[in-house]
Coordinates of C-alpha atoms in Angstrom, one line a residue:
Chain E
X869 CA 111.6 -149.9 -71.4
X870 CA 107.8 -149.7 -72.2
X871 CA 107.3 -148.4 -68.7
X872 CA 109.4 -146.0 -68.8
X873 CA 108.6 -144.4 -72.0
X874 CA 104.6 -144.7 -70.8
X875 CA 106.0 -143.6 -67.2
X876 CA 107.9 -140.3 -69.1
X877 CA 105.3 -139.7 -71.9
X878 CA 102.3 -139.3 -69.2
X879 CA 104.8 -136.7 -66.9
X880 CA 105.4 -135.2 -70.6
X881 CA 101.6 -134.5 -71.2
X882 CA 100.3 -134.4 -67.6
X883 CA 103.0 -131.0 -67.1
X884 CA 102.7 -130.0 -70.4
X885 CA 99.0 -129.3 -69.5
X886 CA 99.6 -127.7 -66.2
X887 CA 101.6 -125.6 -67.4
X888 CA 99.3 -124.1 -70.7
X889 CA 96.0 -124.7 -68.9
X890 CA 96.6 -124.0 -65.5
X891 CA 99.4 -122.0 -65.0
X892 CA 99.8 -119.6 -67.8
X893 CA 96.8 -118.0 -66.3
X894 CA 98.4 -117.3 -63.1
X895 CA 99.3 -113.8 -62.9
X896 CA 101.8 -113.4 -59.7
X897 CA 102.1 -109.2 -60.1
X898 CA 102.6 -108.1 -63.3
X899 CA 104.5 -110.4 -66.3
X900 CA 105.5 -113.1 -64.0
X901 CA 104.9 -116.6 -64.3
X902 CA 106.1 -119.7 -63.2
X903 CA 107.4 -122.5 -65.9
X904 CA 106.7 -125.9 -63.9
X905 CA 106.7 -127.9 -66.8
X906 CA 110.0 -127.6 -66.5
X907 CA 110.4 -130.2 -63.8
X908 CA 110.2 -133.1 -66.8
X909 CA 114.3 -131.9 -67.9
X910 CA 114.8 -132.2 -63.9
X911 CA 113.8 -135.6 -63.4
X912 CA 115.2 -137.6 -66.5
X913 CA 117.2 -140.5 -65.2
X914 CA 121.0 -140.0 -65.1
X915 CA 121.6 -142.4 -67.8
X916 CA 119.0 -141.1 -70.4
X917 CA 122.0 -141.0 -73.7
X918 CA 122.9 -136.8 -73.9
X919 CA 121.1 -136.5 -77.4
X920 CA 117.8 -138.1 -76.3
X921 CA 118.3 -135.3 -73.5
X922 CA 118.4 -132.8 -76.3
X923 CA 115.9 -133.6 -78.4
X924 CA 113.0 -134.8 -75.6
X925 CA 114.1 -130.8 -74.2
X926 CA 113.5 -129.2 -77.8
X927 CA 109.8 -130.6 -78.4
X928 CA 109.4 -130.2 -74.9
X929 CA 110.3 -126.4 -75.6
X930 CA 108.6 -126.6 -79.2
X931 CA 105.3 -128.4 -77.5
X932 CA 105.1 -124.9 -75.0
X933 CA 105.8 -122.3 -77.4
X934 CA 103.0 -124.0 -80.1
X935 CA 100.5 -123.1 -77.0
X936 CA 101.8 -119.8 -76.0
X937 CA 102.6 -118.4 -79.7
X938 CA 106.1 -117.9 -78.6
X939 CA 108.0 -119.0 -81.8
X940 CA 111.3 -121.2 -80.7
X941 CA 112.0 -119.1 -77.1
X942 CA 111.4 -122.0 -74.4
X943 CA 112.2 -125.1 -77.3
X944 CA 115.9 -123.0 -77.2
X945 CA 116.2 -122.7 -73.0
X946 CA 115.5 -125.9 -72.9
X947 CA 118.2 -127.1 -74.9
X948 CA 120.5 -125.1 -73.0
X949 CA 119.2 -126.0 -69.6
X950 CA 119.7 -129.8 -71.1
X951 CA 123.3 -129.3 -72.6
X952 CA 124.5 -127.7 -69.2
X953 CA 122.7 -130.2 -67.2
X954 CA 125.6 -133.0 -67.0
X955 CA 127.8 -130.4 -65.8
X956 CA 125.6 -129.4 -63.5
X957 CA 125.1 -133.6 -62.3
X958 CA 129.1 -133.1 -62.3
X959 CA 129.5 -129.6 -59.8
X960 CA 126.9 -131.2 -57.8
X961 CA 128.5 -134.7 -57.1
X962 CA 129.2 -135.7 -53.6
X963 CA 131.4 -138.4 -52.2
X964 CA 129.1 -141.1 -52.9
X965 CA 128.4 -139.9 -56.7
X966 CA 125.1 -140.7 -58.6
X967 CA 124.9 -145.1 -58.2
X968 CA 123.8 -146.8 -61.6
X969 CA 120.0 -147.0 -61.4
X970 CA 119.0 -144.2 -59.0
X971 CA 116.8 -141.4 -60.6
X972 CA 117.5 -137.7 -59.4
X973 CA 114.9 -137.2 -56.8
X974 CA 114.6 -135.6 -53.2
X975 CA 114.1 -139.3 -52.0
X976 CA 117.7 -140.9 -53.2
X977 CA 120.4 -137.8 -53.4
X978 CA 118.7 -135.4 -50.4
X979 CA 116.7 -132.3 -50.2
X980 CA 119.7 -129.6 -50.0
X981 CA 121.1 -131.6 -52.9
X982 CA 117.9 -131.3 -55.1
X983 CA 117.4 -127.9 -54.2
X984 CA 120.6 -126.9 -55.5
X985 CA 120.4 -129.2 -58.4
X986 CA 116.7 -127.3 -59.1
X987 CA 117.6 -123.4 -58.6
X988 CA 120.5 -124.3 -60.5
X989 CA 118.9 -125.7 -63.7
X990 CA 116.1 -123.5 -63.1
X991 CA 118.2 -120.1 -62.9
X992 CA 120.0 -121.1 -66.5
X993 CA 116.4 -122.1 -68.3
X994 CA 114.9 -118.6 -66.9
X995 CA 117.3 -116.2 -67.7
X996 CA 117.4 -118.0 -71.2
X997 CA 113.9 -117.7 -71.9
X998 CA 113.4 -114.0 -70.4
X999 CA 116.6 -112.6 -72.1
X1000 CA 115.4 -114.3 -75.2
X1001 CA 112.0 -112.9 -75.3
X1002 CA 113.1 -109.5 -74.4
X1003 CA 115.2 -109.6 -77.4
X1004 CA 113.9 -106.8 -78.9
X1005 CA 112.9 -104.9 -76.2
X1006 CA 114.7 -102.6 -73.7
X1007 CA 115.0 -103.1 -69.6
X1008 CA 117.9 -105.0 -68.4
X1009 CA 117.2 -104.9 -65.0
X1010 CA 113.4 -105.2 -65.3
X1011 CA 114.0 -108.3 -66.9
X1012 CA 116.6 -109.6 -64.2
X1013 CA 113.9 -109.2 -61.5
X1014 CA 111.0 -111.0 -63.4
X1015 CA 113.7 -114.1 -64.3
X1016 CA 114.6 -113.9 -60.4
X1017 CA 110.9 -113.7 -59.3
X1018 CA 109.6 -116.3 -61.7
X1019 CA 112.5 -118.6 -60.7
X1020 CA 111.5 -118.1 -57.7
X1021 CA 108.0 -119.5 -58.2
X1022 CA 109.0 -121.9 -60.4
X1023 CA 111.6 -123.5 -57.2
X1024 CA 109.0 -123.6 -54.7
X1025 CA 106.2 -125.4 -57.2
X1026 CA 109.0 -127.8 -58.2
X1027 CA 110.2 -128.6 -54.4
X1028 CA 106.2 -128.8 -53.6
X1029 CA 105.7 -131.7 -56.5
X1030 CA 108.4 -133.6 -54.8
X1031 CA 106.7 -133.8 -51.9
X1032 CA 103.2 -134.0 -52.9
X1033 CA 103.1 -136.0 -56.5
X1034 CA 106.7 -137.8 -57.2
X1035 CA 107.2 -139.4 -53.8
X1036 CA 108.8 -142.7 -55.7
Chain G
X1353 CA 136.2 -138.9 -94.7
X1354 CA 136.3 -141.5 -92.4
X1355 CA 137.9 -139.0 -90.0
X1356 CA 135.5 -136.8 -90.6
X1357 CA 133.0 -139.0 -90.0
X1358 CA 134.3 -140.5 -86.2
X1359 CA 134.7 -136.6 -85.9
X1360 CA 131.0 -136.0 -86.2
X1361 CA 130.1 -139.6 -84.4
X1362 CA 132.6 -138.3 -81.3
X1363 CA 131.1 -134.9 -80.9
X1364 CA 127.7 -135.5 -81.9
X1365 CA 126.1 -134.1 -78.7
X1366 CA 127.6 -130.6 -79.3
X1367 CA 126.5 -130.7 -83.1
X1368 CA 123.4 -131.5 -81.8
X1369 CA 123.0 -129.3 -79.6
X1370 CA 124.0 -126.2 -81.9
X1371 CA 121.6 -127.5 -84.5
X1372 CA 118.7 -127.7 -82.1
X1373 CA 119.9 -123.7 -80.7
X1374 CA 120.0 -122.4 -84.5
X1375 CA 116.9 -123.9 -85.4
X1376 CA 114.8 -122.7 -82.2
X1377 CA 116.5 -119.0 -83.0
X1378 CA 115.9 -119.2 -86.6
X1379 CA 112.0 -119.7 -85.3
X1380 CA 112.2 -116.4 -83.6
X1381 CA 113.3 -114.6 -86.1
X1382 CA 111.3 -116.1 -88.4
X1383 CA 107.8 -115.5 -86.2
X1384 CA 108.4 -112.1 -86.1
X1385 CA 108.1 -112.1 -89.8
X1386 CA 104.2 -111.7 -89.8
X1387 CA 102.7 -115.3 -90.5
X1388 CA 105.5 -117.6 -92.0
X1389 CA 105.6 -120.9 -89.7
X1390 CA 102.5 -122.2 -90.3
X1391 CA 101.9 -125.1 -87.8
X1392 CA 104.0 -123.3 -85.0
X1393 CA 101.3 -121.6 -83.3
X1394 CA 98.3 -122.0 -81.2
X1395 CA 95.9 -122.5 -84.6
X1396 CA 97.3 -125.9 -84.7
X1397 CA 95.1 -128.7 -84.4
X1398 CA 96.1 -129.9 -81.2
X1399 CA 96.6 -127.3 -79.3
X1400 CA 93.4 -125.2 -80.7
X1401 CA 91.9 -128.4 -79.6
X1402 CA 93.4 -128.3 -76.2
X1403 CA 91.9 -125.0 -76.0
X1404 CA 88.7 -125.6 -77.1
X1405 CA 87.6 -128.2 -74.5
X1406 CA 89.2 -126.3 -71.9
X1407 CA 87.4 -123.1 -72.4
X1408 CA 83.9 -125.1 -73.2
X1409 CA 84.3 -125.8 -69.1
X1410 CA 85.5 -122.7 -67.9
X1411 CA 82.6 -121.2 -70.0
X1412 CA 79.8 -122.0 -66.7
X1413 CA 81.6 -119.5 -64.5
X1414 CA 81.3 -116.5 -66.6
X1415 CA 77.8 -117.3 -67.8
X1416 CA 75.8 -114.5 -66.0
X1417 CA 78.2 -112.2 -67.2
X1418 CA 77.9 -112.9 -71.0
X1419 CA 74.3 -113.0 -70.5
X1420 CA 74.0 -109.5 -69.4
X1421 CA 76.6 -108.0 -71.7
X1422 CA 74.7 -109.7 -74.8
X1423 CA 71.7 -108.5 -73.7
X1424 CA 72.8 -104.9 -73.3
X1425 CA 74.5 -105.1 -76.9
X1426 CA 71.0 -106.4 -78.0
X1427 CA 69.2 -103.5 -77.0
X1428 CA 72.0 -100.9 -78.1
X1429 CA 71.9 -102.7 -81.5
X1430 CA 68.0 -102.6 -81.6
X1431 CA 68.2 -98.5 -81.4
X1432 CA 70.5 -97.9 -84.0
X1433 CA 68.5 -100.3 -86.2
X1434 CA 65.1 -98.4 -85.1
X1435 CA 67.8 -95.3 -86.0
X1436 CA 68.1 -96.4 -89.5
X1437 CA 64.8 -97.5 -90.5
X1438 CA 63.7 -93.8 -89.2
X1439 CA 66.3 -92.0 -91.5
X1440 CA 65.5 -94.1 -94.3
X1441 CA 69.5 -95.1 -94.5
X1442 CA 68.3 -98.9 -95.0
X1443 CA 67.1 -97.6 -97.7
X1444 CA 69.6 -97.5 -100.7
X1445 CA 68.7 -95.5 -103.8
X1446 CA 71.1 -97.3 -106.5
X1447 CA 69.7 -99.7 -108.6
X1448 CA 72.4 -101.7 -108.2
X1449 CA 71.3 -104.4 -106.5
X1450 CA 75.1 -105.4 -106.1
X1451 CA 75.6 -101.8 -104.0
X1452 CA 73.1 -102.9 -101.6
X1453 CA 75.2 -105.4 -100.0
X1454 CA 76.7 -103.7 -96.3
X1455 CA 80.1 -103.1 -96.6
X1456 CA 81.2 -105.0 -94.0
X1457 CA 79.8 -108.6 -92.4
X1458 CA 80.6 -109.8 -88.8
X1459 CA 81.7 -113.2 -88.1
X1460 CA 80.8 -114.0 -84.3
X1461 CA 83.3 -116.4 -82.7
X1462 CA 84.4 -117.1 -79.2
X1463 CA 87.7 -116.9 -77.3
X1464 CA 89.3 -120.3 -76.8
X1465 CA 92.5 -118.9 -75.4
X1466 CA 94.2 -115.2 -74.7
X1467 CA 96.5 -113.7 -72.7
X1468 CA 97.7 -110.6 -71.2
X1469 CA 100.6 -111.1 -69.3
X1470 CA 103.5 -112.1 -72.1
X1471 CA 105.5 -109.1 -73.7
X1472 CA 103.6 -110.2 -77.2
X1473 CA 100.2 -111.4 -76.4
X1474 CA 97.9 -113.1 -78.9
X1475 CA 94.5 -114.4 -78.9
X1476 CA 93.0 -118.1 -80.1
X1477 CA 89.4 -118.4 -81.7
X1478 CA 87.3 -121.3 -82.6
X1479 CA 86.7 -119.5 -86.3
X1480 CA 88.6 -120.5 -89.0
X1481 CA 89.0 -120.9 -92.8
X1482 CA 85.8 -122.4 -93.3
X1483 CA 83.9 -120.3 -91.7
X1484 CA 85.2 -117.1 -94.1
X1485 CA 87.9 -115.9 -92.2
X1486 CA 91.5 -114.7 -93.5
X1487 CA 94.4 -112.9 -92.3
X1488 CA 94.2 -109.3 -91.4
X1489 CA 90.6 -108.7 -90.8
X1490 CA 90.2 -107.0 -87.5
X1491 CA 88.5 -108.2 -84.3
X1492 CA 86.3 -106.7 -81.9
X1493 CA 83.6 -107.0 -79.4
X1494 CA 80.6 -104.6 -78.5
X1495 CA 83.1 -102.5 -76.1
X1496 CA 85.6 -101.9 -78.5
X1497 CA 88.7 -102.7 -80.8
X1498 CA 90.4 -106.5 -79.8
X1499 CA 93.0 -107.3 -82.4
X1500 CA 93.9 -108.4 -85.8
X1501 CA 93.6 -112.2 -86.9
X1502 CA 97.3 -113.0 -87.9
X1503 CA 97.2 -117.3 -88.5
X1504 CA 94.1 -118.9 -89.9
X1505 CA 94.0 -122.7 -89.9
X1506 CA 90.7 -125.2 -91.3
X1507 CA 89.0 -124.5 -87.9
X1508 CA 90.4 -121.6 -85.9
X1509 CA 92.4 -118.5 -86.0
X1510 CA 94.6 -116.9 -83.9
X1511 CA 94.4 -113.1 -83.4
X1512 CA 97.6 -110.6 -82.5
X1513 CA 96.2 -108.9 -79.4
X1514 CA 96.0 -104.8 -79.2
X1515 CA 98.0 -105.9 -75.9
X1516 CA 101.0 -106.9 -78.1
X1517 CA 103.4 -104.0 -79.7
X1518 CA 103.8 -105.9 -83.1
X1519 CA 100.3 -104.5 -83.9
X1520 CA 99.8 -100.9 -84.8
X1521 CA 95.9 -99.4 -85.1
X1522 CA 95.6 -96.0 -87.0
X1523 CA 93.1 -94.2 -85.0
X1524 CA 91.6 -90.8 -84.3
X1525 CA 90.0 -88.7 -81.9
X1526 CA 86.4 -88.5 -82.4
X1527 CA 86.0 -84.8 -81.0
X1528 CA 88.4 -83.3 -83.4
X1529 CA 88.8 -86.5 -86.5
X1530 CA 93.0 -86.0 -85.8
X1531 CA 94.6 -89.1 -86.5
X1532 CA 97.6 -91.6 -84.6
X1533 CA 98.9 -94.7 -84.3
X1534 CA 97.7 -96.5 -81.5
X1535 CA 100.6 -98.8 -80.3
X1536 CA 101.0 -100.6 -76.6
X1537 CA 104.0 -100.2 -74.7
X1538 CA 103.9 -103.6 -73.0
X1539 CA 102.7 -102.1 -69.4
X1540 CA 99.0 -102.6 -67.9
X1541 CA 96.7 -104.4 -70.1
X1542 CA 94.2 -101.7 -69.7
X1543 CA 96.0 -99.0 -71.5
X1544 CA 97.5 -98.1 -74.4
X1545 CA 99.8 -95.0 -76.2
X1546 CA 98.4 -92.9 -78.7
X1547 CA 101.1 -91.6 -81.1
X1548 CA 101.6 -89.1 -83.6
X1549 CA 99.4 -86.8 -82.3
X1550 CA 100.9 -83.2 -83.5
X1551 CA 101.0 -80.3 -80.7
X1552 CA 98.5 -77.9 -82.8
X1553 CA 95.6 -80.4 -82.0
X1554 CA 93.4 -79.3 -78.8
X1555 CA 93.2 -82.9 -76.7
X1556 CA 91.7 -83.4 -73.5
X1557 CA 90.8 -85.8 -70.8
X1558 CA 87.9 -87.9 -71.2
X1559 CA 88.3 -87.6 -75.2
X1560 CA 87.1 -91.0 -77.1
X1561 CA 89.5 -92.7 -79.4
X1562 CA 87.7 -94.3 -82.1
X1563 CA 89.0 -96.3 -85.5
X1564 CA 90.0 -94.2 -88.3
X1565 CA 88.9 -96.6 -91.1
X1566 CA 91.8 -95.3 -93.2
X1567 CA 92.4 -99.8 -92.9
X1568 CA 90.4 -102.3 -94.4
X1569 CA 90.8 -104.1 -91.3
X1570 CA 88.4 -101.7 -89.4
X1571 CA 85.2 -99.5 -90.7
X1572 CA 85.3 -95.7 -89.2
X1573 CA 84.3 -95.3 -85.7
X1574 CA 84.9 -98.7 -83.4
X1575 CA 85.9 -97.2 -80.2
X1576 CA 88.9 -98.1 -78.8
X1577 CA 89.1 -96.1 -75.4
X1578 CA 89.4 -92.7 -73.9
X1579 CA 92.6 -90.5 -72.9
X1580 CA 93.7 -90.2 -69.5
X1581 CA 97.1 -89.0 -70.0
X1582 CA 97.6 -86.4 -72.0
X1583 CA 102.0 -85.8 -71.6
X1584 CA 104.5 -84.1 -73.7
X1585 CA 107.3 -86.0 -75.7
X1586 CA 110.7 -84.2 -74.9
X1587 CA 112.5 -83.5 -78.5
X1588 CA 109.3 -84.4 -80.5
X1589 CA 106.4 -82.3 -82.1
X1590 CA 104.0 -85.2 -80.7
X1591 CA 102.0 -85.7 -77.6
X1592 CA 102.3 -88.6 -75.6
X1593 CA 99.5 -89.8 -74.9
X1594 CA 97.9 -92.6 -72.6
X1595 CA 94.4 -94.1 -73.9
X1596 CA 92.4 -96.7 -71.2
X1597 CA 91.1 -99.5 -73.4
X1598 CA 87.2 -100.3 -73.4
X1599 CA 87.7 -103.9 -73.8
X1600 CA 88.3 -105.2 -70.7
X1601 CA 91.2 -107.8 -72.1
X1602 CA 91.1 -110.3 -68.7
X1603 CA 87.4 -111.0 -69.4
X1604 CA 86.8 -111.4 -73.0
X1605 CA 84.5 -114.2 -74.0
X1606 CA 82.9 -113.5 -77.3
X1607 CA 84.0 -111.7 -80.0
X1608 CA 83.3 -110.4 -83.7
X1609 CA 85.4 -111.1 -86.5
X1610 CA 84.8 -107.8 -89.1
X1611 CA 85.1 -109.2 -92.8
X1612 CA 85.0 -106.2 -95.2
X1613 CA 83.2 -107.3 -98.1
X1614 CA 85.3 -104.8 -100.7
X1615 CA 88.5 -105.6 -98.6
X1616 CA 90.3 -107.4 -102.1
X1617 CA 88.7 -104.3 -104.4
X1618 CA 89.8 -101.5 -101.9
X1619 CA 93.7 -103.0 -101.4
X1620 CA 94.0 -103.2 -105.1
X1621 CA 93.2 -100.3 -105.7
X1622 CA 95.4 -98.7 -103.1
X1623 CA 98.7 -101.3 -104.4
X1624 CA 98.2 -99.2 -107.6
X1625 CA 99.0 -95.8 -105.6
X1626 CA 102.2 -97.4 -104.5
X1627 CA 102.9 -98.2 -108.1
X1628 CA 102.8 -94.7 -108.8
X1629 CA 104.8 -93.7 -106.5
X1630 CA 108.0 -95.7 -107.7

């Protein structure tokens, strides 16, 4: 239990700071970056109770939008991304569904599997976050490129990590 | 009630989550507000912190650069002054010893944290309460106009970039003294619109855009940029008008905080206009 709290805390911070010190200063083009941090919603164990879910996602969100001045925007995509992520465990089962124990990672349900679990979760959390920070300003379509693009980035840093950091 | 209860226990997730979805759109709507949620923002302790040790690394690489730019403000500052001793404008002939106090005092401080690529970009500083800063006083480096200090916490403050569309500058054109609201449009970092310009005025390219000081944020004449658009507004009697910004907005290090001594005397006084107008 310690473990795992010390194991998700430290992914918590270690992403966390990524994402504000690193990242944030990336500028693919114009207005796009990718949200890595992210990747902590991803990889909470199936069994983490549905409100823990919620609330780790909302101070995740909160945590972001104290460093980037950005009021409640990501703390609310998270939440959503969160909420819609058992349905998403559910659309994605295969024959052998999730065993008790396993974690969702490349190494124990596949690489198509993740991907599709990623650019799924991804997709709801970006459109959230763009269409909400657009709010009151115009550009539909300008805005449904950047999601795409950013999502875009955002899927190849996550599928990288997999690879390079969270080979477990 | 017991019902109501098990209700509440069986559905908790979906209660939860709505809360958590009201509350993180209440925050929004909220921020917008100018200054209300005080520990939300990038002022905080921690993440000012964050900041702060961050930027004292990345601080080596630009080094050379900072050098040169203070050294050429130095000189440009040692004229004027040579300017105003000549004139005699140090000078004052009041008696009033209290009248001989400059109207407006600069706080230097350094950039812990900005940005220029987010639709609403703000700026972090390592100057805060203690050091004499408050809300609204405006910010700006040797080039030009920054931004306007929005949250102040013990130790640092964070600034609402000129890159951000919440923040509207009245300013003028130097050549002719015609004034506008300087507004970005959320596009390139290195430009800005000009607004409210009326047809009548003669504008050209090339023309410097300077503060009004019709504000106490800003004293007359900071530049801000020169036009290099001049277009008409269909169905308007303004121009439209693009201004490039002086302040290079990817590579600002240090800055000065402008704290305008009279600032508390001056809005008084104008609150008691708007008195007599209701």
């Amino acid at each position: 239990m310690i473990k795992q709290v010390l194991k998700y805390g430290g992914m918590f911070i270690f992403l966390v700071l990524i994402q504000v010190l690193i990242l944030n200063n990336i500028h693919l083009g114009h207005l796009i970056t990718p949200f890595f941090y992210f990747l902590f919603i991803l990889l909470l164990p199936f069994e983490t109770p549905r409100y823990l879910q919620l609330l780790l996602a909302f101070f995740l969100g909160l945590t972001i939008d104290m460093f980037t001045d950005t009021a409640g925007t990501h703390a609310f995509a998270c939440v959503l991304a969160a909420y819609a992520r058992p349905s998403i465990l559910g659309l994605l089962a295969s024959r052998d569904t999730y065993e008790s124990g396993s974690l969702p990672r490349v190494s124990t349900l596949g690489q198509s599997w993740f991907f599709r679990y990623a650019l799924l979760m991804v997709l709801i959390h970006h459109f959230a976050l763009f269409y909400l920070e657009v709010f009151s300003f115009s550009g539909f379509f300008g805005t449904f490129l950047r999601a795409l693009v950013s999502s875009f980035f955002t899927i190849i840093l996550i599928l990288l990590s997999q690879y390079v950091i969270y080979r477990d | 009630m017991r019902n109501l209860i098990r209700f509440f226990i069986r559905h908790h997730v979906i209660f939860l989550f709505l809360i958590l979805e009201v509350f993180s759109i209440s925050l929004i709507f909220r921020y917008n507000n100018y200054q209300r949620v005080e520990f939300l923002n990038s002022s905080n302790v921690v993440s000012a912190k964050v900041y702060s040790i961050y930027s004292s690394i990345s601080d080596y690489f630009s080094l050379k650069q900072v050098n040169q730019e203070l050294a050429e403000e130095n000189a440009r500052l040692r004229t004027q002054l040579e300017d105003r001793i000549v004139t005699g404008r140090l000078i004052n002939f009041h008696d009033d010893p209290d009248s001989l106090k400059p109207d407006y005092y600069y706080v230097p401080a350094k950039i812990i944290r900005n940005s220029i690529n987010d639709q609403f970009n703000y700026i972090t500083l390592n100057r805060g309460s203690r050091h004499g800063v408050r809300p609204e006083m405006g910010v700006c480096t040797a080039d030009g106009v920054v931004g306007v200090i929005a949250h102040v916490s013990e130790n640092y403050s964070t600034a609402i970039s000129l890159l951000n569309s919440k923040l509207k500058i009245n300013v003028k054109l130097k050549k002719t003294g015609a004034f506008g609201s300087l507004e970005w449009d959320n596009g390139d970092y290195r430009e800005t619109v000009l607004n409210e310009i009326p047809f009548h005025i003669k504008i050209s390219q090339g023309d410097t855009v300077v503060t009004s000081g019709y504000s106490s944020m800003f004293p007359e004449g900071i530049p801000i940029g020169k036009v290099i658009k001049v277009g008409l507004n269909k169905g308007s009697s303004f121009y439209a008008i693009k201004v490039a910004l002086f302040a290079d907005f990817k590579r600002l290090n240090y800055v000065d905080i402008i704290d305008f001594t009279r600032k508390d005397e001056r809005d008084k006084l104008e609150q008691l206009e708007e008195q007599d107008k209701k």
